[in-house]
Amino acid sequence: MTNCHDDTAATADLTQARRIALVGSPNAGKTSLFNQLTGLRAKTGNYPGVTVGRSVGVLSVGAAQVAIEDLPGTYSLDPISPDEQVVADALAGALPGVDRPDAVVLVADATTLRRSITLVGQVLRLDLPAVLVLTMTDELPARRGSIDLDALAIALGVPVVAVIANRGVGIEALRTLLGSPDIWSRPAVLPPPEADALDAWGTSVLAAAEYAAPQPDLRTGRIDAVILHPIWGLAVFFAVMFVFFQVIFTVAAPLQDRIAAGLDWLGSQVDGHLGGTVLGGVLGDGVIGGVGTVLQFLPQIILLFLMIALLENVGYMSRAAFLMDRVMARTGLEGRAFVAMLSSFACAVPGIMATRTLPSSRDRIATVISAPLMTCSARLPVYTLLVGLLVEPQRRWWGLSAQGVTMFLLYLGGGTAALLAAALFKSTILRSDLLPFTMELPPYRFPSPTAILVAIWDAAKIFLRKAGTVILATSLVLWILMNLPTRGAETAQLSPPEAAAYVLDHSYAAGIGRAIEPVFAPMGFDWRTNIALVGSLSAREVFVSTLGQVSAATNPSSPHQALVAMTDDHGQRVFTAPTVIALMVYFMFALQCMSTVAVMRRETNSWRWPAFAFGYMFVLAWVAAVAARAIASGVGA
Amino acid sequence: MIAMHAVATDDPQRLRWVITGARMPAGGRVRQAPGRLGVLQHDGVIVEMTVHGAEVVITLSPAQRWRDRAEEVRVALDEALDMPAHWRTDPVKRTGELRQAARELLDGPIGEIATAHGGTIELVEVTGDRVRVRLSGACHGCPAAGSTLHDRLQRELRRRFGDAITVSAESASAAKSMGRKLLTLFVR
Amino acid sequence: MLADLAPGQQATITGAASHAPPAVASRLRQLGFRATARVEVIRRAPLGDPTIYRVLDTELCLRRREAELIEIRR
């Protein structure tokens, strides 16, 4: 029952943890409520065998602990796709390894109750102890709707709690209630099973509760008149996209530099005390280098997630998806995949994580394995180097900087490839489920700071744990491969850059580089370039510094001069135009980034898809690079 | 399909079926309902059935359980309410029914609401179509609770017995509430 | 059919087309496109598809292909 005076409800202390599931439609404010109840103590994962994410958190009520599970948002317990089947199965206790909940918290948006009352009825049919939480209860009267909560509780036969999640209203009352599902009132009879009768039941219940539906939200209507206008809307859209990228590059970059500086300092400290020893090397280049790479990603990841979370919470994301749906539909995907693809222009990691908003698992997988083809920011240093080797800075084509045009073409190539790949997969191995494209456009609401913070925190946690460990491990392994065996005796007389080059040329990695030479020979890569390719598996930017080391450049971060002069074992110049073009094309398509692989693994809940992605992209890169080289040589570049 | 839902009473064998938007049969004790509903009566599954305004109060025999019979009754009720003219009902003495209904509500859902808000509501007397109740405890001081409880009770009773019913509430201290009324007049 | 309505127009839904796949019909109904519900066409996307509809107090978008499966009465 609702309660406006001192809380006098008794708390029944429980000795064992109760399991309570949150059920509700998408956009009902369920996740917000979940965060309010469990704080940041939620564990995220996947349901067994599917790509659907699972969140379980803990709530303390008195001395007892309650396990709260945030089930995926659903419109009905009649599943249409395998993902929705998960909710129905979880509630029935039919999922392996997932116990049936002891009680259910139904979360419904008070402003869309006429639609969601049928879901309420379906869940009550499960005959589990249930409580109904109504969210947006402040918005209802603001839009000239109303409801009698006590009458609703009588009509339903279960307790009803009004909650305003952002302001924390009603949370305490709910929290106390969650401690004692045994005393919750239960309905006298279960709502009818068949759809028409259930609709009739819902109508009757809402009539008894004197429910007056809200008027359309005027503010949203006014904003949408601009945001979804054929001309102004698209203008706003491009402006938002522009700001999106500007922020990444102008705000993230300085932060990244700061972190790089800090790590350099740390590295020099290690050098100072342990310089020259293997331990010093492992610690300095391997560990600090690895950690450094991870941390360098962090500002970008956090910023991207901040903006995605902001746009999502305000309500703009669904509008953007609405505008882009026609374009995405040509590839067999839908409007919401646009965000994932777009984010991948900065970094595929948040892009892949953003595929969670797609209801179809096949859409999710297709986007996950295509998105890395988008030209991410890590490719930029590589492209900059290669374009510099290929095209002189002063060259102009049709009045534009030739270097700029080349860059643009490379970006375009990546973007087009991603969309084509998605289209290919969606028309062959990942054909659509039956799910028609439908998407709610919720009213514009002020974003809740908690929701944003939690979204960023979750994302950062995943990135650090998954990608971070993989990158670190890869860095260490690569360091060992590239710096052992040490050649103290042989390098004693050489200058530092020459010594570094010597060690590298005779390292285990060099052995690998020579061994895979046949594979890359058609592209004109020599074994030294191959070492750099191997090295860039941890992160694409590493390619540049490794090439620098390999070519004994005095400044490995900008090895341009050294590379131009570099010759292979036969005395031929390595970086001829055809080879450089082949390298560019190779980088355009190859999946070089282990952190992307790690996040793919997590999001698709198996190694199958990341392995497939790595494989097909390698084949694509190889074929395209060889072809590009052949064409370039033929044309006489 | 007729919109309806069932609400519990203090007796587990008896349920109030609240009907929305349908033409109701005449009020009173149901001697014979049409169709399958009538069969359920005849077979003794339903031992008592009364129509109160927009509600049909149905009591099952002690040998039956609502969890098993609800769907069947619902379908039968839906069918029977399509033919309101075919119901045979005996009108009952109003006041007795009215008093019982008021008592039930005050002992049941409306009383619970009062308790949840920290107060009590009790029946003072029922004369003809007028019901008098008394509010005390926290309800007495709270400007919202008093009016909603009174409105709620009136609404529920009118739903069953028609618009002629009135509910008046008196507070434990008449003088205090008088003063309060004057105060709100000034403060408004 | 719902697809025949232009932005600004309203109608009452009578049900799903008989040739609609049961799963799709079920989903449309769950979303609010139910018999006797009032539906209003709000706007179309600049590229022609999808279209935003308001039904049962929610705004949501459907592609033409699905809007052709919903029967209406003016």
XYZ file of C-alpha atoms in Angstrom, chain A residues 25-550:
526
model
C 9.027 -3.137 -20.700
C 12.065 -1.393 -22.154
C 12.029 2.334 -21.277
C 10.007 1.726 -18.110
C 12.834 2.934 -15.897
C 13.670 -0.570 -14.731
C 17.431 -0.253 -15.050
C 17.376 3.071 -13.262
C 15.495 1.428 -10.422
C 17.900 -1.486 -10.423
C 20.832 0.880 -10.067
C 19.133 2.732 -7.237
C 18.510 -0.496 -5.372
C 21.852 -2.198 -5.917
C 24.262 0.713 -6.225
C 27.382 -0.182 -8.135
C 27.477 -3.678 -6.790
C 25.953 -5.370 -9.829
C 27.700 -8.151 -11.687
C 27.170 -8.298 -15.416
C 27.553 -11.286 -17.675
C 25.526 -13.272 -20.173
C 22.743 -15.763 -19.938
C 23.932 -19.276 -20.820
C 24.151 -19.930 -24.517
C 22.854 -16.578 -25.743
C 24.232 -13.130 -26.394
C 21.796 -11.528 -23.955
C 23.360 -9.609 -21.092
C 22.573 -10.466 -17.487
C 22.755 -8.151 -14.462
C 22.519 -9.376 -10.895
C 22.982 -7.146 -7.890
C 22.638 -7.329 -4.126
C 20.425 -5.338 -1.815
C 20.673 -5.318 1.961
C 17.460 -5.074 3.916
C 18.166 -5.101 7.623
C 20.415 -8.070 8.241
C 19.316 -9.950 5.153
C 20.669 -9.913 1.616
C 18.389 -9.972 -1.384
C 19.679 -10.909 -4.847
C 18.094 -8.723 -7.495
C 18.192 -9.673 -11.153
C 17.457 -7.099 -13.825
C 15.803 -9.167 -16.538
C 16.024 -7.767 -20.082
C 13.173 -5.401 -20.948
C 10.337 -7.181 -22.676
C 6.929 -6.221 -24.029
C 5.373 -9.599 -23.399
C 6.023 -13.039 -21.962
C 5.091 -14.539 -25.352
C 8.558 -14.659 -26.857
C 9.201 -14.021 -30.518
C 12.962 -14.272 -30.532
C 15.484 -16.394 -28.665
C 16.415 -13.367 -26.587
C 12.907 -12.822 -25.292
C 12.684 -16.524 -24.647
C 15.343 -15.885 -22.009
C 12.996 -13.732 -19.925
C 10.163 -16.227 -20.152
C 12.528 -19.078 -19.318
C 14.170 -17.264 -16.444
C 10.795 -16.596 -14.847
C 9.742 -20.189 -15.325
C 12.973 -21.470 -13.870
C 13.690 -23.228 -17.159
C 17.152 -21.779 -17.732
C 20.059 -24.071 -16.873
C 22.059 -22.628 -14.041
C 19.550 -19.860 -13.335
C 17.203 -20.443 -10.416
C 13.597 -19.401 -10.592
C 13.105 -16.113 -8.736
C 11.290 -16.201 -5.407
C 9.433 -13.004 -6.128
C 8.923 -10.525 -8.924
C 9.034 -6.749 -9.044
C 6.998 -5.468 -11.961
C 8.169 -2.103 -13.189
C 5.756 -0.088 -15.304
C 5.799 3.464 -16.563
C 2.714 5.184 -15.173
C 2.368 7.167 -18.407
C 2.101 4.100 -20.649
C 0.056 1.902 -18.351
C -2.682 1.294 -20.886
C -0.181 -0.685 -22.912
C 1.864 -2.316 -20.173
C -1.082 -3.494 -18.059
C -1.206 -6.616 -20.233
C 2.398 -7.462 -19.358
C 1.437 -6.946 -15.710
C -1.381 -9.434 -16.177
C 0.893 -11.964 -17.869
C 3.451 -11.775 -15.078
C 0.763 -12.113 -12.395
C -0.284 -15.336 -14.090
C 3.040 -16.804 -13.003
C 1.586 -16.909 -9.498
C 4.783 -15.598 -7.901
C 4.679 -13.044 -5.084
C 4.655 -9.748 -6.937
C 4.714 -6.028 -6.305
C 4.026 -3.382 -8.911
C 6.326 -0.373 -9.052
C 5.029 2.578 -11.017
C 7.681 4.943 -12.349
C 7.316 8.458 -13.792
C 4.531 9.069 -11.296
C 5.394 12.772 -11.309
C 5.136 12.972 -15.062
C 1.632 11.515 -15.083
C -0.155 14.421 -13.390
C 2.150 16.884 -15.159
C 0.692 15.632 -18.421
C -2.853 15.797 -17.011
C -3.218 12.122 -16.281
C -4.100 10.590 -12.927
C -4.414 7.337 -11.093
C -5.664 6.088 -7.733
C -2.811 3.907 -6.507
C -4.736 2.360 -3.633
C -7.622 1.426 -5.901
C -5.129 -0.059 -8.357
C -3.651 -2.162 -5.577
C -7.094 -3.435 -4.610
C -8.023 -4.223 -8.187
C -4.756 -6.057 -8.872
C -4.504 -7.743 -5.507
C -0.802 -6.864 -5.117
C 1.045 -4.009 -3.403
C 1.661 -0.938 -5.543
C 4.528 1.477 -4.933
C 4.986 4.808 -6.682
C 8.588 5.673 -7.424
C 10.391 8.616 -8.941
C 13.780 7.055 -9.564
C 15.849 10.178 -10.246
C 14.732 11.803 -7.051
C 14.801 8.659 -4.969
C 11.141 9.040 -3.999
C 9.581 5.766 -2.907
C 12.861 3.831 -2.978
C 13.006 3.397 0.788
C 9.449 2.088 0.963
C 10.230 -0.346 -1.828
C 13.470 -1.426 -0.227
C 11.706 -2.332 2.999
C 8.997 -4.161 1.112
C 11.593 -6.244 -0.718
C 12.774 -7.706 2.545
C 9.567 -9.602 3.123
C 7.845 -11.028 0.020
C 5.904 -13.375 2.311
C 3.583 -10.644 3.498
C 2.806 -9.217 0.069
C -0.865 -9.550 -0.806
C -1.629 -11.977 -3.628
C -4.383 -11.737 -6.242
C -7.605 -13.601 -5.522
C -7.593 -15.125 -9.009
C -5.016 -15.093 -11.757
C -5.666 -12.853 -14.770
C -7.029 -14.719 -17.805
C -4.544 -16.384 -20.193
C -6.019 -15.572 -23.542
C -5.104 -12.242 -25.182
C -8.568 -10.734 -25.664
C -9.676 -11.629 -22.169
C -6.439 -10.225 -20.774
C -7.024 -6.949 -22.590
C -10.512 -6.814 -21.104
C -9.096 -7.535 -17.646
C -6.598 -4.708 -18.065
C -9.309 -2.268 -19.111
C -11.386 -3.174 -16.087
C -8.489 -2.834 -13.660
C -7.534 0.582 -15.013
C -11.158 1.713 -14.822
C -11.332 0.643 -11.184
C -8.127 2.595 -10.561
C -9.716 5.648 -12.186
C -6.782 5.821 -14.584
C -6.788 8.892 -16.762
C -4.246 8.583 -19.577
C -1.769 11.440 -19.961
C -1.860 13.923 -22.813
C 1.021 13.759 -25.305
C 4.106 15.473 -23.914
C 4.095 18.985 -25.326
C 7.763 19.651 -24.783
C 8.741 16.485 -26.616
C 6.434 17.419 -29.454
C 8.035 20.828 -29.808
C 11.574 19.475 -29.720
C 10.759 16.706 -32.184
C 9.318 19.227 -34.605
C 12.911 20.394 -35.026
C 14.887 17.215 -34.332
C 12.833 15.153 -36.771
C 12.275 17.864 -39.352
C 13.378 16.699 -42.825
C 15.883 19.551 -43.125
C 16.545 20.858 -39.622
C 16.518 17.365 -38.202
C 19.251 16.140 -40.506
C 21.214 19.317 -39.831
C 20.994 18.716 -36.089
C 21.956 15.121 -36.681
C 25.127 15.991 -38.554
C 25.938 18.627 -35.984
C 25.642 16.083 -33.176
C 27.828 13.635 -35.096
C 30.380 16.356 -35.684
C 30.481 17.277 -32.007
C 30.725 13.578 -31.176
C 33.960 13.260 -33.084
C 35.338 16.626 -32.186
C 35.100 15.765 -28.522
C 36.873 12.479 -29.063
C 39.763 14.007 -30.858
C 40.122 17.309 -29.080
C 39.341 16.242 -25.531
C 40.593 12.685 -25.524
C 43.861 13.498 -27.269
C 45.283 15.843 -24.598
C 44.287 13.371 -21.886
C 45.991 10.620 -23.769
C 49.121 12.731 -24.076
C 49.094 13.354 -20.355
C 48.848 9.648 -19.667
C 51.581 8.938 -22.189
C 53.808 11.489 -20.471
C 53.155 9.957 -17.094
C 54.000 6.527 -18.381
C 57.138 7.776 -20.053
C 58.245 9.146 -16.721
C 57.487 5.832 -15.066
C 59.361 4.038 -17.812
C 62.391 6.233 -17.370
C 62.354 5.537 -13.642
C 62.454 1.821 -14.367
C 65.215 2.365 -16.892
C 67.163 4.372 -14.396
C 67.090 1.678 -11.749
C 66.872 -1.480 -13.781
C 68.085 -0.328 -17.149
C 69.651 -2.957 -19.344
C 68.370 -5.947 -17.420
C 65.730 -8.342 -18.655
C 63.566 -7.533 -15.663
C 63.908 -3.858 -16.460
C 62.889 -4.561 -20.012
C 59.903 -6.664 -19.040
C 58.781 -4.134 -16.512
C 59.547 -1.102 -18.601
C 58.454 -2.009 -22.075
C 56.336 -5.038 -21.435
C 54.273 -4.201 -18.385
C 54.340 -0.423 -18.450
C 54.072 -0.443 -22.206
C 51.132 -2.810 -22.047
C 49.395 -1.004 -19.249
C 50.130 2.202 -21.026
C 48.375 1.050 -24.141
C 45.339 0.107 -22.114
C 45.285 3.386 -20.247
C 45.759 5.321 -23.440
C 42.523 3.841 -24.706
C 40.697 4.802 -21.536
C 39.950 8.502 -22.106
C 38.516 7.715 -25.501
C 36.431 4.837 -24.227
C 35.087 6.836 -21.313
C 34.292 9.860 -23.435
C 32.525 7.766 -26.037
C 30.445 6.034 -23.431
C 29.687 9.310 -21.721
C 28.298 10.750 -24.927
C 26.420 7.613 -25.886
C 24.915 7.429 -22.395
C 23.959 11.108 -22.485
C 22.307 10.826 -25.881
C 20.557 7.641 -24.852
C 19.236 8.979 -21.551
C 18.023 12.238 -22.982
C 16.125 10.330 -25.622
C 17.984 11.504 -28.709
C 19.408 8.093 -29.604
C 16.097 6.683 -30.754
C 15.568 9.790 -32.898
C 18.967 9.308 -34.521
C 18.140 5.662 -35.153
C 14.807 6.736 -36.653
C 16.556 9.092 -39.099
C 19.160 6.530 -40.091
C 16.933 3.466 -40.320
C 16.358 3.679 -44.054
C 20.100 3.791 -44.705
C 20.838 0.930 -42.313
C 17.951 -1.110 -43.687
C 19.770 -1.339 -47.037
C 22.394 -3.444 -45.270
C 19.787 -5.616 -43.630
C 20.395 -3.990 -40.257
C 18.319 -1.309 -38.556
C 18.580 2.236 -37.267
C 19.965 1.332 -33.853
C 22.975 -0.383 -35.455
C 23.987 3.047 -36.668
C 25.262 4.090 -33.256
C 27.461 1.019 -33.020
C 28.889 1.615 -36.473
C 29.436 5.273 -35.812
C 31.209 4.723 -32.518
C 33.507 2.310 -34.278
C 34.878 5.216 -36.272
C 36.541 6.236 -33.052
C 37.102 2.793 -31.538
C 35.455 -0.543 -32.205
C 35.389 -1.456 -28.520
C 32.532 0.864 -27.469
C 30.930 0.281 -30.846
C 30.741 -3.439 -30.187
C 29.455 -2.870 -26.682
C 26.810 -0.509 -28.051
C 25.244 -3.374 -30.031
C 23.345 -4.315 -26.886
C 20.569 -1.962 -27.861
C 19.744 -4.173 -30.848
C 16.909 -6.562 -30.002
C 17.858 -9.122 -32.643
C 20.824 -11.303 -31.766
C 21.659 -11.799 -35.434
C 21.763 -8.062 -35.976
C 24.046 -7.819 -32.967
C 26.459 -10.428 -34.240
C 26.496 -9.067 -37.784
C 27.283 -5.604 -36.455
C 29.924 -6.917 -34.064
C 31.866 -8.695 -36.783
C 31.540 -5.874 -39.322
C 32.139 -2.836 -37.158
C 35.925 -3.335 -36.814
C 36.241 -2.635 -40.526
C 35.292 0.957 -39.762
C 38.377 3.146 -39.787
C 39.122 3.476 -36.089
C 41.355 6.112 -34.555
C 44.116 3.591 -33.889
C 44.666 3.249 -37.604
C 45.339 6.968 -37.840
C 49.017 6.934 -36.830
C 49.608 4.046 -39.198
C 47.853 5.788 -42.057
C 49.673 9.017 -41.309
C 52.992 7.238 -41.585
C 52.093 5.362 -44.741
C 50.486 8.295 -46.488
C 53.634 10.235 -45.666
C 55.714 7.552 -47.351
C 53.500 7.472 -50.405
C 52.528 11.036 -51.113
C 54.646 14.169 -50.773
C 53.177 16.806 -48.440
C 53.083 19.465 -51.132
C 51.282 17.369 -53.727
C 47.869 18.582 -54.711
C 45.069 16.845 -56.544
C 42.282 18.956 -57.967
C 43.277 21.762 -55.627
C 43.081 19.649 -52.481
C 45.968 18.335 -50.426
C 46.831 14.928 -51.893
C 47.615 13.588 -48.468
C 44.221 14.719 -47.227
C 42.418 13.116 -50.132
C 44.262 9.854 -49.601
C 43.320 9.839 -45.937
C 39.730 10.499 -46.833
C 39.736 7.616 -49.304
C 41.144 5.314 -46.666
C 38.389 6.349 -44.259
C 35.787 5.869 -46.929
C 37.179 2.450 -47.781
C 36.859 1.275 -44.203
C 33.347 2.626 -43.760
C 32.096 1.157 -47.013
C 33.710 -2.182 -46.284
C 31.960 -2.359 -42.912
C 28.540 -1.691 -44.392
C 29.106 -4.131 -47.262
C 30.284 -6.819 -44.877
C 27.211 -6.322 -42.697
C 24.990 -6.524 -45.765
C 26.719 -9.708 -46.862
C 26.363 -11.403 -43.497
C 22.768 -10.310 -43.066
C 21.847 -11.780 -46.416
C 23.635 -15.075 -45.931
C 24.678 -16.546 -42.616
C 22.878 -14.153 -40.303
C 19.511 -13.795 -41.943
C 16.951 -11.985 -39.879
C 14.602 -13.416 -37.318
C 10.977 -12.678 -37.688
C 11.232 -9.584 -35.524
C 9.805 -6.585 -37.334
C 11.620 -3.327 -36.777
C 9.833 -1.359 -34.084
C 11.268 1.228 -31.792
C 9.779 3.357 -29.076
C 10.478 7.063 -29.026
C 10.234 7.946 -25.342
C 9.602 11.528 -24.224
C 12.681 13.691 -23.786
C 13.759 13.602 -20.152
C 16.563 15.167 -18.181
C 19.328 12.584 -18.008
C 19.868 11.198 -14.551
C 23.496 11.685 -13.452
C 23.425 8.325 -11.680
C 22.377 6.503 -14.808
C 25.169 8.124 -16.797
C 27.779 7.380 -14.161
C 26.695 3.788 -13.844
C 26.780 3.331 -17.625
C 30.308 4.690 -17.817
C 31.451 2.724 -14.813
C 30.064 -0.530 -16.234
C 31.739 0.091 -19.566
C 35.070 1.060 -18.061
C 34.973 -2.014 -15.837
C 34.373 -4.316 -18.778
C 37.057 -2.656 -20.848
C 39.661 -2.760 -18.113
C 38.951 -6.320 -17.166
C 38.545 -7.905 -20.565
C 40.458 -5.796 -22.999
C 42.955 -4.729 -20.401
C 44.081 -8.202 -19.460
C 44.311 -9.281 -23.074
C 46.325 -6.261 -24.102
C 48.663 -6.657 -21.160
C 49.192 -10.330 -21.857
C 49.777 -9.672 -25.544
C 52.237 -6.887 -24.757
C 54.238 -9.087 -22.436
C 54.361 -11.950 -24.874
C 55.366 -9.651 -27.684
C 58.028 -8.017 -25.574
C 59.532 -11.395 -24.870
C 59.406 -12.323 -28.522
C 60.955 -9.078 -29.688
C 63.644 -8.589 -27.064
C 64.952 -12.029 -26.378
C 67.456 -13.468 -26.630
C 69.450 -10.485 -25.407
C 72.540 -9.794 -27.412
C 74.641 -7.994 -24.851
C 77.945 -9.018 -26.338
C 77.136 -8.236 -29.943
C 75.575 -4.874 -29.266
C 78.193 -3.543 -26.882
C 79.861 -1.461 -29.592
C 76.762 -0.186 -31.341
C 74.790 3.035 -30.836
C 71.449 2.625 -29.042
C 69.242 2.676 -32.153
C 71.548 0.255 -33.951
C 71.679 -1.964 -30.876
C 67.894 -2.015 -30.689
C 67.710 -2.895 -34.372
C 70.224 -5.684 -33.954
C 68.401 -7.256 -31.026
C 65.150 -7.067 -32.906
C 66.635 -8.518 -36.066
C 67.843 -11.541 -34.143
C 64.931 -12.020 -31.776
C 62.307 -14.752 -31.635
C 59.926 -12.363 -33.302
C 62.360 -12.100 -36.178
C 62.266 -15.859 -36.426
C 58.506 -15.664 -36.701
C 58.794 -12.794 -39.166
C 61.004 -14.862 -41.448
C 58.804 -17.904 -41.032
C 55.679 -16.097 -42.195
C 57.497 -14.370 -45.021
C 55.898 -16.574 -47.683
C 52.471 -15.429 -46.584
C 53.250 -11.763 -46.927
C 55.743 -11.886 -49.760
C 53.104 -11.342 -52.477
C 52.399 -8.009 -50.854
C 56.022 -7.049 -50.920
C 56.523 -7.109 -47.165
C 59.885 -8.238 -45.942
C 60.428 -10.020 -42.672
C 61.071 -6.823 -40.792
C 57.695 -5.433 -41.751
C 56.244 -8.743 -40.646
C 57.721 -8.237 -37.193
C 55.967 -4.924 -36.993
C 52.719 -6.573 -38.107
C 53.061 -9.169 -35.381
C 53.801 -6.427 -32.886
C 50.752 -4.439 -33.865
C 48.511 -7.280 -32.758
C 48.410 -5.727 -29.331
C 47.396 -2.348 -30.713
C 47.685 -0.949 -34.195
C 49.702 2.108 -33.141
C 52.477 -0.214 -32.048
C 53.152 -0.850 -35.724
C 54.706 2.559 -36.078
C 57.073 2.279 -33.133
C 58.052 -1.274 -33.998
C 58.882 -0.275 -37.553
C 60.899 2.499 -36.063
C 62.899 0.091 -33.960
C 63.319 -2.327 -36.822
